[in-house]
Coordinates of C-alpha atoms in Angstrom, one line a residue:
L1 CA 66.0 131.2 74.3
V2 CA 64.8 135.4 74.6
G3 CA 65.9 135.9 71.3
S4 CA 63.1 133.4 69.3
E5 CA 60.6 135.7 70.9
M6 CA 58.6 138.5 69.2
C7 CA 55.7 140.1 68.7
I8 CA 53.0 141.2 65.9
R9 CA 53.0 145.1 66.2
D10 CA 50.1 146.9 67.0
R11 CA 49.6 149.6 64.6
S12 CA 48.2 153.8 65.6
Y13 CA 44.9 154.0 64.1
P14 CA 43.3 156.1 66.6
D15 CA 41.8 154.0 69.5
P16 CA 42.3 150.5 67.7
G17 CA 40.2 148.6 70.6
E18 CA 37.1 150.4 68.9
L19 CA 38.2 148.8 64.9
V20 CA 36.6 145.9 64.3
F21 CA 36.5 143.6 60.8
F22 CA 33.0 142.4 58.6
Q23 CA 34.5 138.1 58.5
N24 CA 33.2 136.1 55.7
G25 CA 34.8 137.5 53.2
A26 CA 34.3 140.1 51.0
H27 CA 30.9 141.8 51.1
R28 CA 28.0 143.4 48.5
V29 CA 28.0 146.9 48.0
P30 CA 24.0 146.3 49.0
D31 CA 25.3 144.7 52.2
F32 CA 28.2 147.5 53.5
L33 CA 24.9 150.1 52.4
E34 CA 22.8 148.3 54.9
W35 CA 25.3 148.6 57.7
R36 CA 26.4 151.8 56.7
D37 CA 23.7 153.4 56.5
N38 CA 21.0 152.0 58.6
A39 CA 23.5 150.3 61.7
R40 CA 23.6 152.9 65.0
A41 CA 26.1 150.9 66.4
F42 CA 29.0 152.5 65.0
R43 CA 30.2 155.4 64.1
G44 CA 31.7 154.9 61.0
V45 CA 32.1 151.9 58.1
G46 CA 33.7 151.9 55.5
G47 CA 34.2 149.5 52.9
A48 CA 37.9 149.1 50.5
W49 CA 37.9 146.9 46.6
E50 CA 41.9 146.3 46.0
R51 CA 42.3 146.2 42.4
Q52 CA 45.8 145.7 40.0
M53 CA 45.6 149.1 37.9
D54 CA 48.4 149.5 34.9
L55 CA 50.6 153.1 35.6
T56 CA 51.4 154.0 32.0
G57 CA 52.5 156.9 30.3
E58 CA 56.0 157.8 32.7
E59 CA 59.4 156.5 32.1
S60 CA 58.2 152.7 32.1
P61 CA 54.6 151.2 33.1
E62 CA 54.4 149.9 36.4
R63 CA 51.3 147.2 37.7
L64 CA 50.1 148.7 40.3
R65 CA 48.3 147.4 44.2
V66 CA 45.0 150.2 43.6
V67 CA 42.3 149.6 46.9
E68 CA 39.1 151.2 46.5
V69 CA 38.4 153.3 49.2
T70 CA 34.4 154.3 49.8
E71 CA 34.4 157.9 51.6
G72 CA 34.7 156.6 55.5
F73 CA 37.2 154.3 55.1
L74 CA 40.6 156.2 54.7
P75 CA 38.8 158.8 58.0
L76 CA 38.7 155.6 59.9
L77 CA 42.6 155.2 60.2
G78 CA 43.1 158.4 60.6
A79 CA 45.0 159.1 57.4
V80 CA 47.0 162.0 57.4
P81 CA 48.2 163.5 54.0
H82 CA 52.5 163.6 53.9
L83 CA 51.7 166.1 51.4
G84 CA 48.5 167.5 49.2
R85 CA 45.3 166.5 50.6
L86 CA 42.7 163.2 51.1
F87 CA 39.3 162.4 49.0
V88 CA 36.8 165.6 49.7
R89 CA 33.0 164.5 48.8
D90 CA 32.4 165.2 45.8
E91 CA 35.4 163.2 44.6
F92 CA 33.2 159.4 45.4
Q93 CA 30.3 160.9 43.0
G94 CA 31.4 159.3 38.8
E95 CA 34.6 157.3 37.8
P96 CA 38.0 158.3 39.6
T97 CA 39.6 161.7 38.5
V98 CA 42.2 161.4 41.7
V99 CA 44.6 159.8 43.4
L100 CA 46.9 159.3 46.3
L101 CA 50.1 158.3 46.3
D102 CA 51.3 155.5 48.5
H103 CA 54.3 157.3 50.3
G104 CA 56.4 154.6 48.7
L105 CA 56.1 154.9 45.3
W106 CA 56.6 158.6 45.6
Q107 CA 59.9 158.1 46.7
R108 CA 60.1 154.7 44.4
R109 CA 59.1 156.7 40.9
W110 CA 59.2 160.2 41.3
G111 CA 61.7 160.5 43.5
G112 CA 60.1 162.7 46.7
D113 CA 59.1 165.1 43.9
P114 CA 56.9 167.8 46.5
D115 CA 56.4 169.3 42.8
I116 CA 53.4 166.3 42.4
I117 CA 50.9 167.9 43.8
G118 CA 48.4 168.2 40.6
R119 CA 50.2 166.0 38.3
P120 CA 47.7 164.0 36.0
I121 CA 49.0 160.1 35.6
S122 CA 47.4 157.5 34.0
L123 CA 46.0 154.8 35.7
S124 CA 44.7 152.2 33.1
G125 CA 44.5 154.5 30.8
N126 CA 42.4 156.6 32.1
Q127 CA 43.7 160.0 33.5
V128 CA 43.3 160.6 37.6
V129 CA 45.2 164.4 38.8
V130 CA 47.1 163.5 42.3
A131 CA 46.2 165.4 44.6
G132 CA 48.2 163.8 47.5
V133 CA 50.9 161.4 49.4
M134 CA 50.2 159.5 52.3
A135 CA 52.6 159.2 55.4
P136 CA 55.5 157.6 55.3
G137 CA 54.1 155.2 59.2
F138 CA 50.5 155.0 57.0
R139 CA 50.2 151.9 57.2
P140 CA 46.7 150.2 56.2
P141 CA 44.6 146.8 58.1
Q142 CA 45.7 143.5 55.5
S143 CA 43.4 142.3 56.0
A144 CA 41.0 144.9 54.4
T145 CA 44.0 145.8 51.6
G146 CA 46.1 143.5 51.5
E147 CA 49.9 143.2 51.7
R148 CA 50.9 145.7 50.1
V149 CA 49.2 149.4 48.7
D150 CA 50.3 151.4 45.9
A151 CA 47.7 153.6 45.1
W152 CA 44.3 154.8 46.2
V153 CA 41.4 156.0 44.3
P154 CA 37.7 156.7 45.0
L155 CA 34.5 154.6 45.7
D156 CA 31.3 155.9 44.1
V157 CA 29.1 153.1 45.9
A158 CA 25.9 154.1 44.5
R159 CA 26.9 153.1 41.0
P160 CA 24.8 151.1 38.8
E161 CA 26.8 148.0 38.3
L162 CA 27.7 147.6 41.9
Q163 CA 24.3 146.7 43.6
S164 CA 23.1 143.3 42.2
R165 CA 23.5 140.7 45.0
N166 CA 25.7 138.0 43.1
L167 CA 29.5 140.5 43.3
R168 CA 30.8 140.4 46.3
M169 CA 33.4 143.0 46.7
L170 CA 34.3 145.2 50.0
S171 CA 36.3 144.4 52.6
V172 CA 34.2 146.0 55.3
I173 CA 35.5 147.8 58.6
G174 CA 34.0 150.4 61.1
R175 CA 34.4 152.3 64.5
L176 CA 32.2 150.7 67.3
Q177 CA 30.5 153.4 69.5
V178 CA 28.8 150.5 71.7
T179 CA 30.3 146.9 72.7
R180 CA 31.2 144.2 70.4
E181 CA 27.9 142.4 71.7
A182 CA 25.8 145.2 70.6
A183 CA 27.0 146.1 67.3
Q184 CA 27.2 141.9 66.5
A185 CA 23.2 141.6 67.6
E186 CA 22.6 145.1 65.3
I187 CA 24.2 143.4 62.4
D188 CA 22.6 140.2 62.8
A189 CA 19.1 141.5 63.5
I190 CA 20.2 143.2 59.8
T191 CA 20.6 140.4 58.0
A192 CA 17.8 138.0 59.3
A193 CA 15.2 141.3 57.8
L194 CA 17.3 141.1 54.1
A195 CA 17.3 136.9 55.0
Q196 CA 13.1 137.8 54.9
E197 CA 13.7 139.1 51.1
F198 CA 16.2 137.2 49.3
P199 CA 16.9 134.3 51.3
E200 CA 19.0 132.5 48.5
H201 CA 21.2 134.9 49.6
Y202 CA 20.6 135.1 53.5
T203 CA 20.2 131.4 54.2
R204 CA 22.1 128.1 53.8
R205 CA 20.0 125.4 52.5
D206 CA 19.2 123.8 55.6
G207 CA 17.2 127.5 56.5
T208 CA 20.3 128.8 59.1
L209 CA 21.2 132.3 58.9
R210 CA 24.3 133.6 56.9
S211 CA 25.9 135.6 60.1
V212 CA 28.9 137.7 59.2
P213 CA 31.4 138.2 63.0
L214 CA 32.4 141.0 64.1
V215 CA 36.5 141.2 65.4
P216 CA 38.6 143.5 67.0
L217 CA 41.0 144.5 63.5
K218 CA 43.9 144.2 65.3
E219 CA 43.2 140.2 65.6
A220 CA 41.0 140.0 61.3
G221 CA 43.0 137.7 59.7
M222 CA 45.3 135.6 62.4
D223 CA 42.6 132.6 62.8
D224 CA 45.0 130.9 60.7
V225 CA 48.5 131.4 62.1
T226 CA 47.7 132.3 65.9
P227 CA 47.3 128.3 67.4
V228 CA 51.2 128.1 65.2
L229 CA 52.3 131.1 67.4
F230 CA 50.6 129.7 70.8
T231 CA 52.0 126.2 70.0
L232 CA 55.7 127.9 69.6
L233 CA 55.0 130.2 72.8
G234 CA 54.7 127.0 74.7
A235 CA 57.9 125.6 73.0
V236 CA 60.5 128.5 73.7
G237 CA 58.5 127.9 77.0
F238 CA 59.6 124.0 77.2
M239 CA 63.1 124.9 76.1
L240 CA 63.8 127.6 78.8
L241 CA 62.4 125.5 81.5
I242 CA 65.3 123.0 80.0
A243 CA 67.7 125.0 79.5
C244 CA 67.3 126.4 83.4
A245 CA 67.1 122.6 84.7
N246 CA 71.1 122.2 82.8
V247 CA 72.1 125.2 84.3
A248 CA 71.1 125.3 87.5
N249 CA 72.6 121.1 87.2
L250 CA 75.9 122.8 86.4
F251 CA 75.8 124.8 88.5
L252 CA 74.9 122.5 91.2
A253 CA 78.3 120.5 89.9
R254 CA 80.6 123.2 90.0
G255 CA 79.5 124.8 93.5
T256 CA 80.1 120.8 94.5
S257 CA 83.3 121.2 93.3
R258 CA 84.5 124.4 94.9
G259 CA 82.7 122.7 98.2
R260 CA 87.1 123.2 99.9
E261 CA 86.6 127.2 98.5
L262 CA 83.1 127.8 100.2
A263 CA 84.2 125.7 103.3
L264 CA 87.3 127.4 104.1
R265 CA 85.4 130.8 103.1
K266 CA 83.3 130.0 106.6
A267 CA 85.8 128.7 108.6
I268 CA 87.4 132.8 108.3
G269 CA 85.0 133.7 109.2
A270 CA 81.8 134.4 105.7
G271 CA 78.7 134.6 106.9
R272 CA 75.5 133.0 105.1
G273 CA 74.4 135.1 103.3
R274 CA 77.8 136.3 102.1
I275 CA 78.5 133.3 100.6
V276 CA 75.1 133.1 98.8
S277 CA 74.2 136.6 97.5
Q278 CA 78.6 136.1 96.1
L279 CA 77.0 133.1 94.6
L280 CA 73.6 134.8 92.9
T281 CA 75.4 137.6 92.0
E282 CA 77.8 135.0 89.7
S283 CA 74.7 133.6 88.4
G284 CA 72.9 136.9 87.6
F285 CA 75.7 138.5 86.1
L286 CA 75.8 134.6 83.7
A287 CA 72.2 135.0 82.9
L288 CA 71.8 138.8 82.4
A289 CA 74.5 138.2 80.1
G290 CA 72.2 135.7 78.3
G291 CA 69.7 137.9 77.9
A292 CA 71.9 140.9 76.1
L293 CA 72.8 138.6 74.1
G294 CA 69.5 136.9 73.1
V295 CA 68.1 140.3 73.2
A296 CA 70.9 140.9 70.0
L297 CA 69.4 138.2 68.5
A298 CA 66.4 138.6 68.3
Y299 CA 66.7 141.5 66.6
I300 CA 68.9 141.0 64.1
G301 CA 66.6 136.8 64.2
V302 CA 63.3 138.8 63.0
W303 CA 65.3 141.5 60.5
A304 CA 65.9 137.9 59.2
F305 CA 63.2 136.6 59.0
I306 CA 60.9 139.5 57.7
Q307 CA 62.9 139.7 54.9
Y308 CA 63.6 135.9 54.4
N309 CA 60.2 134.7 55.0
T310 CA 57.9 133.3 52.0
G311 CA 55.3 132.3 53.7
P312 CA 52.2 132.8 53.7
L313 CA 52.0 134.6 57.3
P314 CA 49.7 137.3 57.6
R315 CA 50.9 141.0 58.7
L316 CA 54.3 139.8 58.3
Q317 CA 56.2 143.8 58.3
D318 CA 54.5 144.4 61.9
L319 CA 56.8 141.6 63.3
A320 CA 58.5 143.1 66.2
V321 CA 60.9 143.4 68.9
D322 CA 59.2 146.4 71.5
I323 CA 59.3 147.1 75.1
R324 CA 57.3 144.4 75.9
I325 CA 60.2 142.1 74.2
L326 CA 63.0 143.8 76.0
I327 CA 60.9 143.9 79.8
F328 CA 60.4 139.7 78.9
A329 CA 64.3 139.5 78.2
L330 CA 64.6 141.6 81.6
V331 CA 62.3 139.7 84.1
T332 CA 62.7 136.6 82.5
S333 CA 67.1 136.7 83.0
V334 CA 66.7 137.8 86.0
G335 CA 64.7 135.0 87.0
T336 CA 66.6 131.9 85.4
G337 CA 69.6 133.5 86.9
I338 CA 68.3 133.6 90.7
L339 CA 66.3 129.8 89.5
C340 CA 70.1 128.4 89.0
G341 CA 72.2 130.3 91.6
V342 CA 69.7 129.7 94.6
L343 CA 69.6 126.2 94.3
P344 CA 73.6 125.3 94.4
A345 CA 74.3 128.7 96.7
L346 CA 72.0 127.2 99.3
Q347 CA 73.5 124.0 99.3
A348 CA 77.0 125.5 99.3
T349 CA 75.9 127.0 102.6
R350 CA 74.0 123.8 104.0
R351 CA 77.2 121.3 104.4
D352 CA 79.5 121.0 107.8
V353 CA 83.1 123.2 106.7
S354 CA 85.0 120.3 108.8
Q355 CA 83.2 117.5 106.6
S356 CA 83.5 119.1 103.3
L357 CA 87.3 120.4 103.9
K358 CA 87.8 116.8 104.8
E359 CA 86.5 115.1 101.0
G360 CA 88.2 118.8 99.5
T361 CA 91.3 116.9 100.4
A362 CA 93.7 115.0 97.7
N363 CA 93.0 111.5 99.6
A364 CA 89.4 111.8 100.1
T365 CA 87.5 109.4 99.4
T366 CA 83.9 111.0 98.0
G367 CA 81.2 111.7 100.5
V368 CA 77.5 110.5 100.9
E369 CA 76.7 114.0 100.2
R370 CA 78.2 114.4 97.7
R371 CA 77.4 111.3 95.4
R372 CA 73.8 112.4 96.6

């Protein structure tokens, strides 16, 4: 049962509690500029636009997942390069001229060649120069960039063709310097001001404001699966209770069948504490062995789930068995051992020695207490 537990691992961003995600789908570039330039509740705001581009000019062409990012996006997440450097300010003007490669793509396509820095490559017919390779442990938020990123290019948000309020393209994240409630109030105020000028874009048919909710980045994209995960957790809890009841019943039956043995121990001087500790040791050892097996099954099960799952589960690669699960397994195993062992132990020590010896003989009839 412990093997069915897993957690969604937090990503290693600096001060992750400060990061928020702007919900309600993709956002307009003019809205992003309003938030970036006028909202004082944020240390920084960044946007990302996920696209498909063709890598050509190499041994074989390949369709890549490329994310165009605004100037502040990667620094918000604490991104550091493995090789080379990140983008500089001048590179966010005009068409992209440089590219950052994901560590996995660099290993797969160029065999980890350290001379990749400064090499030109072609993305959908545009020549760009490799400025850097991202660190192997850097994983961007799936809610903002999609499931996988092969490469990064800078995005110039001042381009005229991006200023239309009918064009929704950016996923936006921000780093708070106030409470999330205060930041939400400021975003709502900016939206209300824009609604005065562009009501068709910022109000619904009934006249209410189209708000942009701010949610913690670690919770973004989890709304659809959170009820399922809590349902699964509840189901596992009930299964654990059923298993505890069944094991406790087996221990009670075993304790009853050992009545004569325990009575003999008491008759030759074993104290109540000694007998209770013996039975608790037996049940605790069995519970810890089950917990260890459950942890082993958890590692195997999570690996298999990640490898073979085909459902649209967000942040699938973040599923893990970590120290919290190991602590949960230890506490649950010890608690189960005590729960399943204490009742049979107390029952065994409360019984009358002479009566137990009589019931244990071959010709004795079943006593009332034993039947009960």
